[in-house]
């Protein structure tokens, strides 16, 4: 299940379909990460920057950069626009 911080709520005029596509891509990849003891959480969407947090085994995995590149490539393919996937450190703020 994705953790959805408050700042993911689309602002007026924001493309909610775009947000849903981003969430769907991450949800689609998550079972593979979880199978290896890791996970990916969507933290924030700011224009073409998509911040995610890798957790569990993904934090210290040597292939985490390849994982991020793969997620970014899939996002670019599904959205039809360039986006930049940015890993962030620290605790995710869960929505209450």
PDB file of N, CA and C in Angstrom:
ATOM      1  N   UNK A   1       0.833  -1.180   0.000  1.00  0.00           N
ATOM      2  CA  UNK A   1       0.000   0.000   0.000  1.00  0.00           C
ATOM      3  C   UNK A   1       0.878   1.244   0.000  1.00  0.00           C
ATOM      4  N   UNK A   2       0.564   2.174  -0.849  1.00  0.00           N
ATOM      5  CA  UNK A   2       1.338   3.406  -0.924  1.00  0.00           C
ATOM      6  C   UNK A   2       1.052   4.305   0.255  1.00  0.00           C
ATOM      7  N   UNK A   3       2.082   4.944   0.745  1.00  0.00           N
ATOM      8  CA  UNK A   3       1.908   5.987   1.744  1.00  0.00           C
ATOM      9  C   UNK A   3       1.704   7.274   0.971  1.00  0.00           C
ATOM     10  N   UNK A   4       0.637   7.994   1.264  1.00  0.00           N
ATOM     11  CA  UNK A   4       0.324   9.192   0.517  1.00  0.00           C
ATOM     12  C   UNK A   4       0.385  10.412   1.419  1.00  0.00           C
ATOM     13  N   UNK A   5       1.517  11.115   1.399  1.00  0.00           N
ATOM     14  CA  UNK A   5       1.610  12.323   2.203  1.00  0.00           C
ATOM     15  C   UNK A   5       0.604  13.370   1.746  1.00  0.00           C
ATOM     16  N   UNK A   6       0.330  14.325   2.609  1.00  0.00           N
ATOM     17  CA  UNK A   6      -0.638  15.370   2.334  1.00  0.00           C
ATOM     18  C   UNK A   6      -0.307  16.142   1.059  1.00  0.00           C
ATOM     19  N   UNK A   7       0.982  16.380   0.790  1.00  0.00           N
ATOM     20  CA  UNK A   7       1.326  17.206  -0.358  1.00  0.00           C
ATOM     21  C   UNK A   7       1.175  16.466  -1.683  1.00  0.00           C
ATOM     22  N   UNK A   8       0.678  15.231  -1.694  1.00  0.00           N
ATOM     23  CA  UNK A   8       0.381  14.538  -2.939  1.00  0.00           C
ATOM     24  C   UNK A   8      -1.011  14.862  -3.438  1.00  0.00           C
ATOM     25  N   UNK A   9      -1.826  15.486  -2.596  1.00  0.00           N
ATOM     26  CA  UNK A   9      -3.163  15.848  -3.034  1.00  0.00           C
ATOM     27  C   UNK A   9      -3.024  16.833  -4.178  1.00  0.00           C
ATOM     28  N   UNK A  10      -3.690  16.551  -5.294  1.00  0.00           N
ATOM     29  CA  UNK A  10      -3.539  17.448  -6.427  1.00  0.00           C
ATOM     30  C   UNK A  10      -4.083  18.833  -6.108  1.00  0.00           C
ATOM     31  N   UNK A  11      -3.328  19.844  -6.523  1.00  0.00           N
ATOM     32  CA  UNK A  11      -3.796  21.208  -6.346  1.00  0.00           C
ATOM     33  C   UNK A  11      -4.801  21.509  -7.446  1.00  0.00           C
ATOM     34  N   UNK A  12      -5.571  22.553  -7.290  1.00  0.00           N
ATOM     35  CA  UNK A  12      -6.540  22.892  -8.345  1.00  0.00           C
ATOM     36  C   UNK A  12      -5.836  22.998  -9.691  1.00  0.00           C
ATOM     37  N   UNK A  13      -6.395  22.365 -10.679  1.00  0.00           N
ATOM     38  CA  UNK A  13      -5.810  22.389 -12.010  1.00  0.00           C
ATOM     39  C   UNK A  13      -4.782  21.296 -12.251  1.00  0.00           C
ATOM     40  N   UNK A  14      -4.390  20.568 -11.213  1.00  0.00           N
ATOM     41  CA  UNK A  14      -3.412  19.489 -11.392  1.00  0.00           C
ATOM     42  C   UNK A  14      -4.073  18.330 -12.125  1.00  0.00           C
ATOM     43  N   UNK A  15      -3.279  17.605 -12.860  1.00  0.00           N
ATOM     44  CA  UNK A  15      -3.795  16.489 -13.639  1.00  0.00           C
ATOM     45  C   UNK A  15      -3.874  15.244 -12.763  1.00  0.00           C
ATOM     46  N   UNK A  16      -5.076  14.936 -12.283  1.00  0.00           N
ATOM     47  CA  UNK A  16      -5.228  13.778 -11.397  1.00  0.00           C
ATOM     48  C   UNK A  16      -4.952  12.467 -12.132  1.00  0.00           C
ATOM     49  N   UNK A  17      -5.200  12.418 -13.440  1.00  0.00           N
ATOM     50  CA  UNK A  17      -4.875  11.213 -14.205  1.00  0.00           C
ATOM     51  C   UNK A  17      -3.377  10.949 -14.167  1.00  0.00           C
ATOM     52  N   UNK A  18      -2.598  12.002 -14.254  1.00  0.00           N
ATOM     53  CA  UNK A  18      -1.139  11.892 -14.211  1.00  0.00           C
ATOM     54  C   UNK A  18      -0.684  11.322 -12.872  1.00  0.00           C
ATOM     55  N   UNK A  19      -1.261  11.816 -11.794  1.00  0.00           N
ATOM     56  CA  UNK A  19      -0.929  11.318 -10.453  1.00  0.00           C
ATOM     57  C   UNK A  19      -1.295   9.843 -10.344  1.00  0.00           C
ATOM     58  N   UNK A  20      -2.443   9.478 -10.855  1.00  0.00           N
ATOM     59  CA  UNK A  20      -2.881   8.079 -10.795  1.00  0.00           C
ATOM     60  C   UNK A  20      -1.964   7.169 -11.614  1.00  0.00           C
ATOM     61  N   UNK A  21      -1.480   7.639 -12.751  1.00  0.00           N
ATOM     62  CA  UNK A  21      -0.540   6.851 -13.563  1.00  0.00           C
ATOM     63  C   UNK A  21       0.754   6.632 -12.790  1.00  0.00           C
ATOM     64  N   UNK A  22       1.248   7.675 -12.145  1.00  0.00           N
ATOM     65  CA  UNK A  22       2.487   7.573 -11.365  1.00  0.00           C
ATOM     66  C   UNK A  22       2.313   6.562 -10.238  1.00  0.00           C
ATOM     67  N   UNK A  23       1.200   6.659  -9.519  1.00  0.00           N
ATOM     68  CA  UNK A  23       0.928   5.717  -8.425  1.00  0.00           C
ATOM     69  C   UNK A  23       0.825   4.290  -8.960  1.00  0.00           C
ATOM     70  N   UNK A  24       0.159   4.127 -10.103  1.00  0.00           N
ATOM     71  CA  UNK A  24      -0.031   2.791 -10.673  1.00  0.00           C
ATOM     72  C   UNK A  24       1.299   2.161 -11.084  1.00  0.00           C
ATOM     73  N   UNK A  25       2.195   2.946 -11.658  1.00  0.00           N
ATOM     74  CA  UNK A  25       3.507   2.420 -12.062  1.00  0.00           C
ATOM     75  C   UNK A  25       4.272   1.936 -10.834  1.00  0.00           C
ATOM     76  N   UNK A  26       4.270   2.726  -9.784  1.00  0.00           N
ATOM     77  CA  UNK A  26       4.987   2.333  -8.566  1.00  0.00           C
ATOM     78  C   UNK A  26       4.335   1.104  -7.940  1.00  0.00           C
ATOM     79  N   UNK A  27       3.012   1.075  -7.901  1.00  0.00           N
ATOM     80  CA  UNK A  27       2.307  -0.098  -7.353  1.00  0.00           C
ATOM     81  C   UNK A  27       2.613  -1.357  -8.162  1.00  0.00           C
ATOM     82  N   UNK A  28       2.777  -1.208  -9.469  1.00  0.00           N
ATOM     83  CA  UNK A  28       3.060  -2.342 -10.348  1.00  0.00           C
ATOM     84  C   UNK A  28       4.442  -2.933 -10.071  1.00  0.00           C
ATOM     85  N   UNK A  29       5.378  -2.091  -9.690  1.00  0.00           N
ATOM     86  CA  UNK A  29       6.758  -2.526  -9.448  1.00  0.00           C
ATOM     87  C   UNK A  29       6.963  -3.033  -8.018  1.00  0.00           C
ATOM     88  N   UNK A  30       6.163  -2.562  -7.094  1.00  0.00           N
ATOM     89  CA  UNK A  30       6.348  -2.868  -5.675  1.00  0.00           C
ATOM     90  C   UNK A  30       6.416  -4.358  -5.334  1.00  0.00           C
ATOM     91  N   UNK A  31       5.580  -5.231  -5.906  1.00  0.00           N
ATOM     92  CA  UNK A  31       5.683  -6.659  -5.535  1.00  0.00           C
ATOM     93  C   UNK A  31       7.065  -7.249  -5.793  1.00  0.00           C
ATOM     94  N   UNK A  32       7.716  -6.831  -6.874  1.00  0.00           N
ATOM     95  CA  UNK A  32       9.063  -7.328  -7.170  1.00  0.00           C
ATOM     96  C   UNK A  32      10.059  -6.856  -6.111  1.00  0.00           C
ATOM     97  N   UNK A  33       9.932  -5.606  -5.696  1.00  0.00           N
ATOM     98  CA  UNK A  33      10.819  -5.087  -4.659  1.00  0.00           C
ATOM     99  C   UNK A  33      10.560  -5.780  -3.326  1.00  0.00           C
ATOM    100  N   UNK A  34       9.294  -5.965  -3.003  1.00  0.00           N
ATOM    101  CA  UNK A  34       8.923  -6.587  -1.730  1.00  0.00           C
ATOM    102  C   UNK A  34       9.377  -8.037  -1.665  1.00  0.00           C
ATOM    103  N   UNK A  35       9.384  -8.708  -2.800  1.00  0.00           N
ATOM    104  CA  UNK A  35       9.843 -10.102  -2.844  1.00  0.00           C
ATOM    105  C   UNK A  35      11.298 -10.210  -2.402  1.00  0.00           C
ATOM    106  N   UNK A  36      12.066  -9.155  -2.644  1.00  0.00           N
ATOM    107  CA  UNK A  36      13.477  -9.138  -2.255  1.00  0.00           C
ATOM    108  C   UNK A  36      13.703  -8.414  -0.930  1.00  0.00           C
ATOM    109  N   UNK A  37      12.629  -8.084  -0.221  1.00  0.00           N
ATOM    110  CA  UNK A  37      12.755  -7.448   1.092  1.00  0.00           C
ATOM    111  C   UNK A  37      12.848  -5.937   1.059  1.00  0.00           C
ATOM    112  N   UNK A  38      12.535  -5.334  -0.073  1.00  0.00           N
ATOM    113  CA  UNK A  38      12.584  -3.875  -0.184  1.00  0.00           C
ATOM    114  C   UNK A  38      11.220  -3.294  -0.483  1.00  0.00           C
ATOM    115  N   UNK A  39      11.196  -2.008  -0.741  1.00  0.00           N
ATOM    116  CA  UNK A  39       9.947  -1.343  -1.079  1.00  0.00           C
ATOM    117  C   UNK A  39      10.259   0.039  -1.629  1.00  0.00           C
ATOM    118  N   UNK A  40       9.250   0.664  -2.229  1.00  0.00           N
ATOM    119  CA  UNK A  40       9.366   2.009  -2.780  1.00  0.00           C
ATOM    120  C   UNK A  40       8.102   2.769  -2.395  1.00  0.00           C
ATOM    121  N   UNK A  41       8.287   3.945  -1.828  1.00  0.00           N
ATOM    122  CA  UNK A  41       7.150   4.772  -1.414  1.00  0.00           C
ATOM    123  C   UNK A  41       7.173   6.079  -2.181  1.00  0.00           C
ATOM    124  N   UNK A  42       6.024   6.469  -2.694  1.00  0.00           N
ATOM    125  CA  UNK A  42       5.886   7.756  -3.353  1.00  0.00           C
ATOM    126  C   UNK A  42       5.819   8.827  -2.282  1.00  0.00           C
ATOM    127  N   UNK A  43       6.701   9.812  -2.358  1.00  0.00           N
ATOM    128  CA  UNK A  43       6.785  10.858  -1.346  1.00  0.00           C
ATOM    129  C   UNK A  43       6.145  12.154  -1.829  1.00  0.00           C
ATOM    130  N   UNK A  44       6.525  12.600  -3.012  1.00  0.00           N
ATOM    131  CA  UNK A  44       6.022  13.886  -3.497  1.00  0.00           C
ATOM    132  C   UNK A  44       6.123  13.957  -5.007  1.00  0.00           C
ATOM    133  N   UNK A  45       5.197  14.683  -5.604  1.00  0.00           N
ATOM    134  CA  UNK A  45       5.243  14.973  -7.033  1.00  0.00           C
ATOM    135  C   UNK A  45       5.301  16.483  -7.153  1.00  0.00           C
ATOM    136  N   UNK A  46       6.355  16.970  -7.791  1.00  0.00           N
ATOM    137  CA  UNK A  46       6.534  18.408  -7.965  1.00  0.00           C
ATOM    138  C   UNK A  46       6.878  18.669  -9.427  1.00  0.00           C
ATOM    139  N   UNK A  47       5.857  18.902 -10.231  1.00  0.00           N
ATOM    140  CA  UNK A  47       6.069  19.091 -11.667  1.00  0.00           C
ATOM    141  C   UNK A  47       6.588  17.817 -12.297  1.00  0.00           C
ATOM    142  N   UNK A  48       7.772  17.894 -12.906  1.00  0.00           N
ATOM    143  CA  UNK A  48       8.333  16.691 -13.525  1.00  0.00           C
ATOM    144  C   UNK A  48       9.277  15.950 -12.586  1.00  0.00           C
ATOM    145  N   UNK A  49       9.358  16.383 -11.326  1.00  0.00           N
ATOM    146  CA  UNK A  49      10.182  15.691 -10.327  1.00  0.00           C
ATOM    147  C   UNK A  49       9.283  14.804  -9.467  1.00  0.00           C
ATOM    148  N   UNK A  50       9.642  13.541  -9.395  1.00  0.00           N
ATOM    149  CA  UNK A  50       8.893  12.568  -8.598  1.00  0.00           C
ATOM    150  C   UNK A  50       9.831  12.032  -7.535  1.00  0.00           C
ATOM    151  N   UNK A  51       9.534  12.354  -6.269  1.00  0.00           N
ATOM    152  CA  UNK A  51      10.376  11.922  -5.170  1.00  0.00           C
ATOM    153  C   UNK A  51       9.837  10.612  -4.595  1.00  0.00           C
ATOM    154  N   UNK A  52      10.753   9.652  -4.455  1.00  0.00           N
ATOM    155  CA  UNK A  52      10.402   8.352  -3.889  1.00  0.00           C
ATOM    156  C   UNK A  52      11.410   8.010  -2.803  1.00  0.00           C
ATOM    157  N   UNK A  53      10.995   7.118  -1.927  1.00  0.00           N
ATOM    158  CA  UNK A  53      11.875   6.635  -0.862  1.00  0.00           C
ATOM    159  C   UNK A  53      11.985   5.127  -0.992  1.00  0.00           C
ATOM    160  N   UNK A  54      13.205   4.643  -1.156  1.00  0.00           N
ATOM    161  CA  UNK A  54      13.456   3.206  -1.147  1.00  0.00           C
ATOM    162  C   UNK A  54      13.637   2.781   0.304  1.00  0.00           C
ATOM    163  N   UNK A  55      13.048   1.657   0.664  1.00  0.00           N
ATOM    164  CA  UNK A  55      13.131   1.173   2.034  1.00  0.00           C
ATOM    165  C   UNK A  55      13.538  -0.293   2.049  1.00  0.00           C
ATOM    166  N   UNK A  56      13.781  -0.799   3.251  1.00  0.00           N
ATOM    167  CA  UNK A  56      14.141  -2.202   3.421  1.00  0.00           C
ATOM    168  C   UNK A  56      15.452  -2.535   2.735  1.00  0.00           C
ATOM    169  N   UNK A  57      15.477  -3.680   2.076  1.00  0.00           N
ATOM    170  CA  UNK A  57      16.696  -4.153   1.422  1.00  0.00           C
ATOM    171  C   UNK A  57      17.157  -3.228   0.299  1.00  0.00           C
ATOM    172  N   UNK A  58      16.249  -2.432  -0.253  1.00  0.00           N
ATOM    173  CA  UNK A  58      16.608  -1.521  -1.350  1.00  0.00           C
ATOM    174  C   UNK A  58      17.572  -0.428  -0.897  1.00  0.00           C
ATOM    175  N   UNK A  59      17.553  -0.088   0.374  1.00  0.00           N
ATOM    176  CA  UNK A  59      18.382   1.007   0.874  1.00  0.00           C
ATOM    177  C   UNK A  59      19.859   0.741   0.629  1.00  0.00           C
ATOM    178  N   UNK A  60      20.315  -0.472   0.853  1.00  0.00           N
ATOM    179  CA  UNK A  60      21.735  -0.795   0.727  1.00  0.00           C
ATOM    180  C   UNK A  60      22.056  -1.640  -0.497  1.00  0.00           C
ATOM    181  N   UNK A  61      21.078  -1.845  -1.353  1.00  0.00           N
ATOM    182  CA  UNK A  61      21.274  -2.689  -2.531  1.00  0.00           C
ATOM    183  C   UNK A  61      22.146  -1.989  -3.563  1.00  0.00           C
ATOM    184  N   UNK A  62      23.096  -2.746  -4.124  1.00  0.00           N
ATOM    185  CA  UNK A  62      23.982  -2.203  -5.152  1.00  0.00           C
ATOM    186  C   UNK A  62      23.231  -1.905  -6.442  1.00  0.00           C
ATOM    187  N   UNK A  63      22.074  -2.525  -6.620  1.00  0.00           N
ATOM    188  CA  UNK A  63      21.303  -2.345  -7.844  1.00  0.00           C
ATOM    189  C   UNK A  63      20.190  -1.305  -7.707  1.00  0.00           C
ATOM    190  N   UNK A  64      20.171  -0.573  -6.595  1.00  0.00           N
ATOM    191  CA  UNK A  64      19.086   0.389  -6.389  1.00  0.00           C
ATOM    192  C   UNK A  64      19.062   1.478  -7.461  1.00  0.00           C
ATOM    193  N   UNK A  65      20.233   1.882  -7.948  1.00  0.00           N
ATOM    194  CA  UNK A  65      20.238   2.901  -9.005  1.00  0.00           C
ATOM    195  C   UNK A  65      19.627   2.346 -10.290  1.00  0.00           C
ATOM    196  N   UNK A  66      19.856   1.077 -10.573  1.00  0.00           N
ATOM    197  CA  UNK A  66      19.248   0.442 -11.744  1.00  0.00           C
ATOM    198  C   UNK A  66      17.735   0.321 -11.552  1.00  0.00           C
ATOM    199  N   UNK A  67      17.306   0.042 -10.328  1.00  0.00           N
ATOM    200  CA  UNK A  67      15.878  -0.030 -10.022  1.00  0.00           C
ATOM    201  C   UNK A  67      15.227   1.322 -10.276  1.00  0.00           C
ATOM    202  N   UNK A  68      15.858   2.386  -9.785  1.00  0.00           N
ATOM    203  CA  UNK A  68      15.317   3.732  -9.981  1.00  0.00           C
ATOM    204  C   UNK A  68      15.267   4.098 -11.466  1.00  0.00           C
ATOM    205  N   UNK A  69      16.300   3.731 -12.209  1.00  0.00           N
ATOM    206  CA  UNK A  69      16.314   3.998 -13.647  1.00  0.00           C
ATOM    207  C   UNK A  69      15.179   3.258 -14.357  1.00  0.00           C
ATOM    208  N   UNK A  70      14.928   2.024 -13.930  1.00  0.00           N
ATOM    209  CA  UNK A  70      13.841   1.245 -14.519  1.00  0.00           C
ATOM    210  C   UNK A  70      12.480   1.844 -14.219  1.00  0.00           C
ATOM    211  N   UNK A  71      12.286   2.297 -12.984  1.00  0.00           N
ATOM    212  CA  UNK A  71      11.017   2.931 -12.615  1.00  0.00           C
ATOM    213  C   UNK A  71      10.853   4.229 -13.413  1.00  0.00           C
ATOM    214  N   UNK A  72      11.916   5.010 -13.511  1.00  0.00           N
ATOM    215  CA  UNK A  72      11.851   6.262 -14.256  1.00  0.00           C
ATOM    216  C   UNK A  72      11.514   6.000 -15.723  1.00  0.00           C
ATOM    217  N   UNK A  73      12.149   5.002 -16.331  1.00  0.00           N
ATOM    218  CA  UNK A  73      11.884   4.680 -17.731  1.00  0.00           C
ATOM    219  C   UNK A  73      10.423   4.287 -17.933  1.00  0.00           C
ATOM    220  N   UNK A  74       9.880   3.519 -17.008  1.00  0.00           N
ATOM    221  CA  UNK A  74       8.481   3.115 -17.127  1.00  0.00           C
ATOM    222  C   UNK A  74       7.554   4.311 -16.958  1.00  0.00           C
ATOM    223  N   UNK A  75       7.897   5.226 -16.042  1.00  0.00           N
ATOM    224  CA  UNK A  75       7.090   6.439 -15.858  1.00  0.00           C
ATOM    225  C   UNK A  75       7.103   7.291 -17.126  1.00  0.00           C
ATOM    226  N   UNK A  76       8.274   7.457 -17.738  1.00  0.00           N
ATOM    227  CA  UNK A  76       8.388   8.240 -18.966  1.00  0.00           C
ATOM    228  C   UNK A  76       7.539   7.602 -20.061  1.00  0.00           C
ATOM    229  N   UNK A  77       7.605   6.267 -20.158  1.00  0.00           N
ATOM    230  CA  UNK A  77       6.833   5.542 -21.175  1.00  0.00           C
ATOM    231  C   UNK A  77       5.332   5.721 -20.965  1.00  0.00           C
ATOM    232  N   UNK A  78       4.867   5.547 -19.736  1.00  0.00           N
ATOM    233  CA  UNK A  78       3.426   5.615 -19.446  1.00  0.00           C
ATOM    234  C   UNK A  78       2.876   7.041 -19.516  1.00  0.00           C
ATOM    235  N   UNK A  79       3.686   8.015 -19.075  1.00  0.00           N
ATOM    236  CA  UNK A  79       3.224   9.398 -19.063  1.00  0.00           C
ATOM    237  C   UNK A  79       3.394  10.090 -20.414  1.00  0.00           C
ATOM    238  N   UNK A  80       4.336   9.610 -21.214  1.00  0.00           N
ATOM    239  CA  UNK A  80       4.609  10.245 -22.489  1.00  0.00           C
ATOM    240  C   UNK A  80       5.312  11.585 -22.336  1.00  0.00           C
ATOM    241  N   UNK A  81       6.005  11.766 -21.233  1.00  0.00           N
ATOM    242  CA  UNK A  81       6.745  12.999 -20.967  1.00  0.00           C
ATOM    243  C   UNK A  81       7.953  12.665 -20.106  1.00  0.00           C
ATOM    244  N   UNK A  82       8.960  13.529 -20.152  1.00  0.00           N
ATOM    245  CA  UNK A  82      10.132  13.296 -19.323  1.00  0.00           C
ATOM    246  C   UNK A  82       9.817  13.636 -17.877  1.00  0.00           C
ATOM    247  N   UNK A  83      10.166  12.719 -16.987  1.00  0.00           N
ATOM    248  CA  UNK A  83      10.090  12.970 -15.545  1.00  0.00           C
ATOM    249  C   UNK A  83      11.407  12.520 -14.936  1.00  0.00           C
ATOM    250  N   UNK A  84      11.711  13.089 -13.817  1.00  0.00           N
ATOM    251  CA  UNK A  84      12.940  12.724 -13.112  1.00  0.00           C
ATOM    252  C   UNK A  84      12.566  12.089 -11.788  1.00  0.00           C
ATOM    253  N   UNK A  85      13.016  10.873 -11.579  1.00  0.00           N
ATOM    254  CA  UNK A  85      12.770  10.160 -10.331  1.00  0.00           C
ATOM    255  C   UNK A  85      13.904  10.478  -9.371  1.00  0.00           C
ATOM    256  N   UNK A  86      13.561  10.995  -8.202  1.00  0.00           N
ATOM    257  CA  UNK A  86      14.558  11.442  -7.242  1.00  0.00           C
ATOM    258  C   UNK A  86      14.408  10.654  -5.944  1.00  0.00           C
ATOM    259  N   UNK A  87      15.452   9.902  -5.562  1.00  0.00           N
ATOM    260  CA  UNK A  87      15.378   9.183  -4.280  1.00  0.00           C
ATOM    261  C   UNK A  87      15.604  10.160  -3.130  1.00  0.00           C
ATOM    262  N   UNK A  88      14.811  10.016  -2.085  1.00  0.00           N
ATOM    263  CA  UNK A  88      14.973  10.855  -0.900  1.00  0.00           C
ATOM    264  C   UNK A  88      15.228   9.973   0.310  1.00  0.00           C
ATOM    265  N   UNK A  89      15.941  10.516   1.267  1.00  0.00           N
ATOM    266  CA  UNK A  89      16.240   9.786   2.503  1.00  0.00           C
ATOM    267  C   UNK A  89      15.317  10.290   3.601  1.00  0.00           C
ATOM    268  N   UNK A  90      15.264   9.559   4.691  1.00  0.00           N
ATOM    269  CA  UNK A  90      14.468   9.987   5.840  1.00  0.00           C
ATOM    270  C   UNK A  90      13.124   9.303   5.847  1.00  0.00           C
ATOM    271  N   UNK A  91      12.396   9.563   6.899  1.00  0.00           N
ATOM    272  CA  UNK A  91      11.097   8.918   7.099  1.00  0.00           C
ATOM    273  C   UNK A  91      10.028   9.577   6.228  1.00  0.00           C
ATOM    274  N   UNK A  92       9.187   8.742   5.675  1.00  0.00           N
ATOM    275  CA  UNK A  92       8.045   9.251   4.930  1.00  0.00           C
ATOM    276  C   UNK A  92       6.977   9.681   5.911  1.00  0.00           C
ATOM    277  N   UNK A  93       6.310  10.759   5.611  1.00  0.00           N
ATOM    278  CA  UNK A  93       5.223  11.231   6.470  1.00  0.00           C
ATOM    279  C   UNK A  93       3.940  10.619   5.982  1.00  0.00           C
ATOM    280  N   UNK A  94       3.381   9.750   6.770  1.00  0.00           N
ATOM    281  CA  UNK A  94       2.144   9.074   6.383  1.00  0.00           C
ATOM    282  C   UNK A  94       0.959  10.020   6.509  1.00  0.00           C
ATOM    283  N   UNK A  95      -0.003   9.843   5.631  1.00  0.00           N
ATOM    284  CA  UNK A  95      -1.225  10.645   5.685  1.00  0.00           C
ATOM    285  C   UNK A  95      -2.110  10.120   6.795  1.00  0.00           C
ATOM    286  N   UNK A  96      -2.659  11.009   7.570  1.00  0.00           N
ATOM    287  CA  UNK A  96      -3.529  10.606   8.680  1.00  0.00           C
ATOM    288  C   UNK A  96      -4.972  10.616   8.283  1.00  0.00           C
TER     289      UNK A  96
END
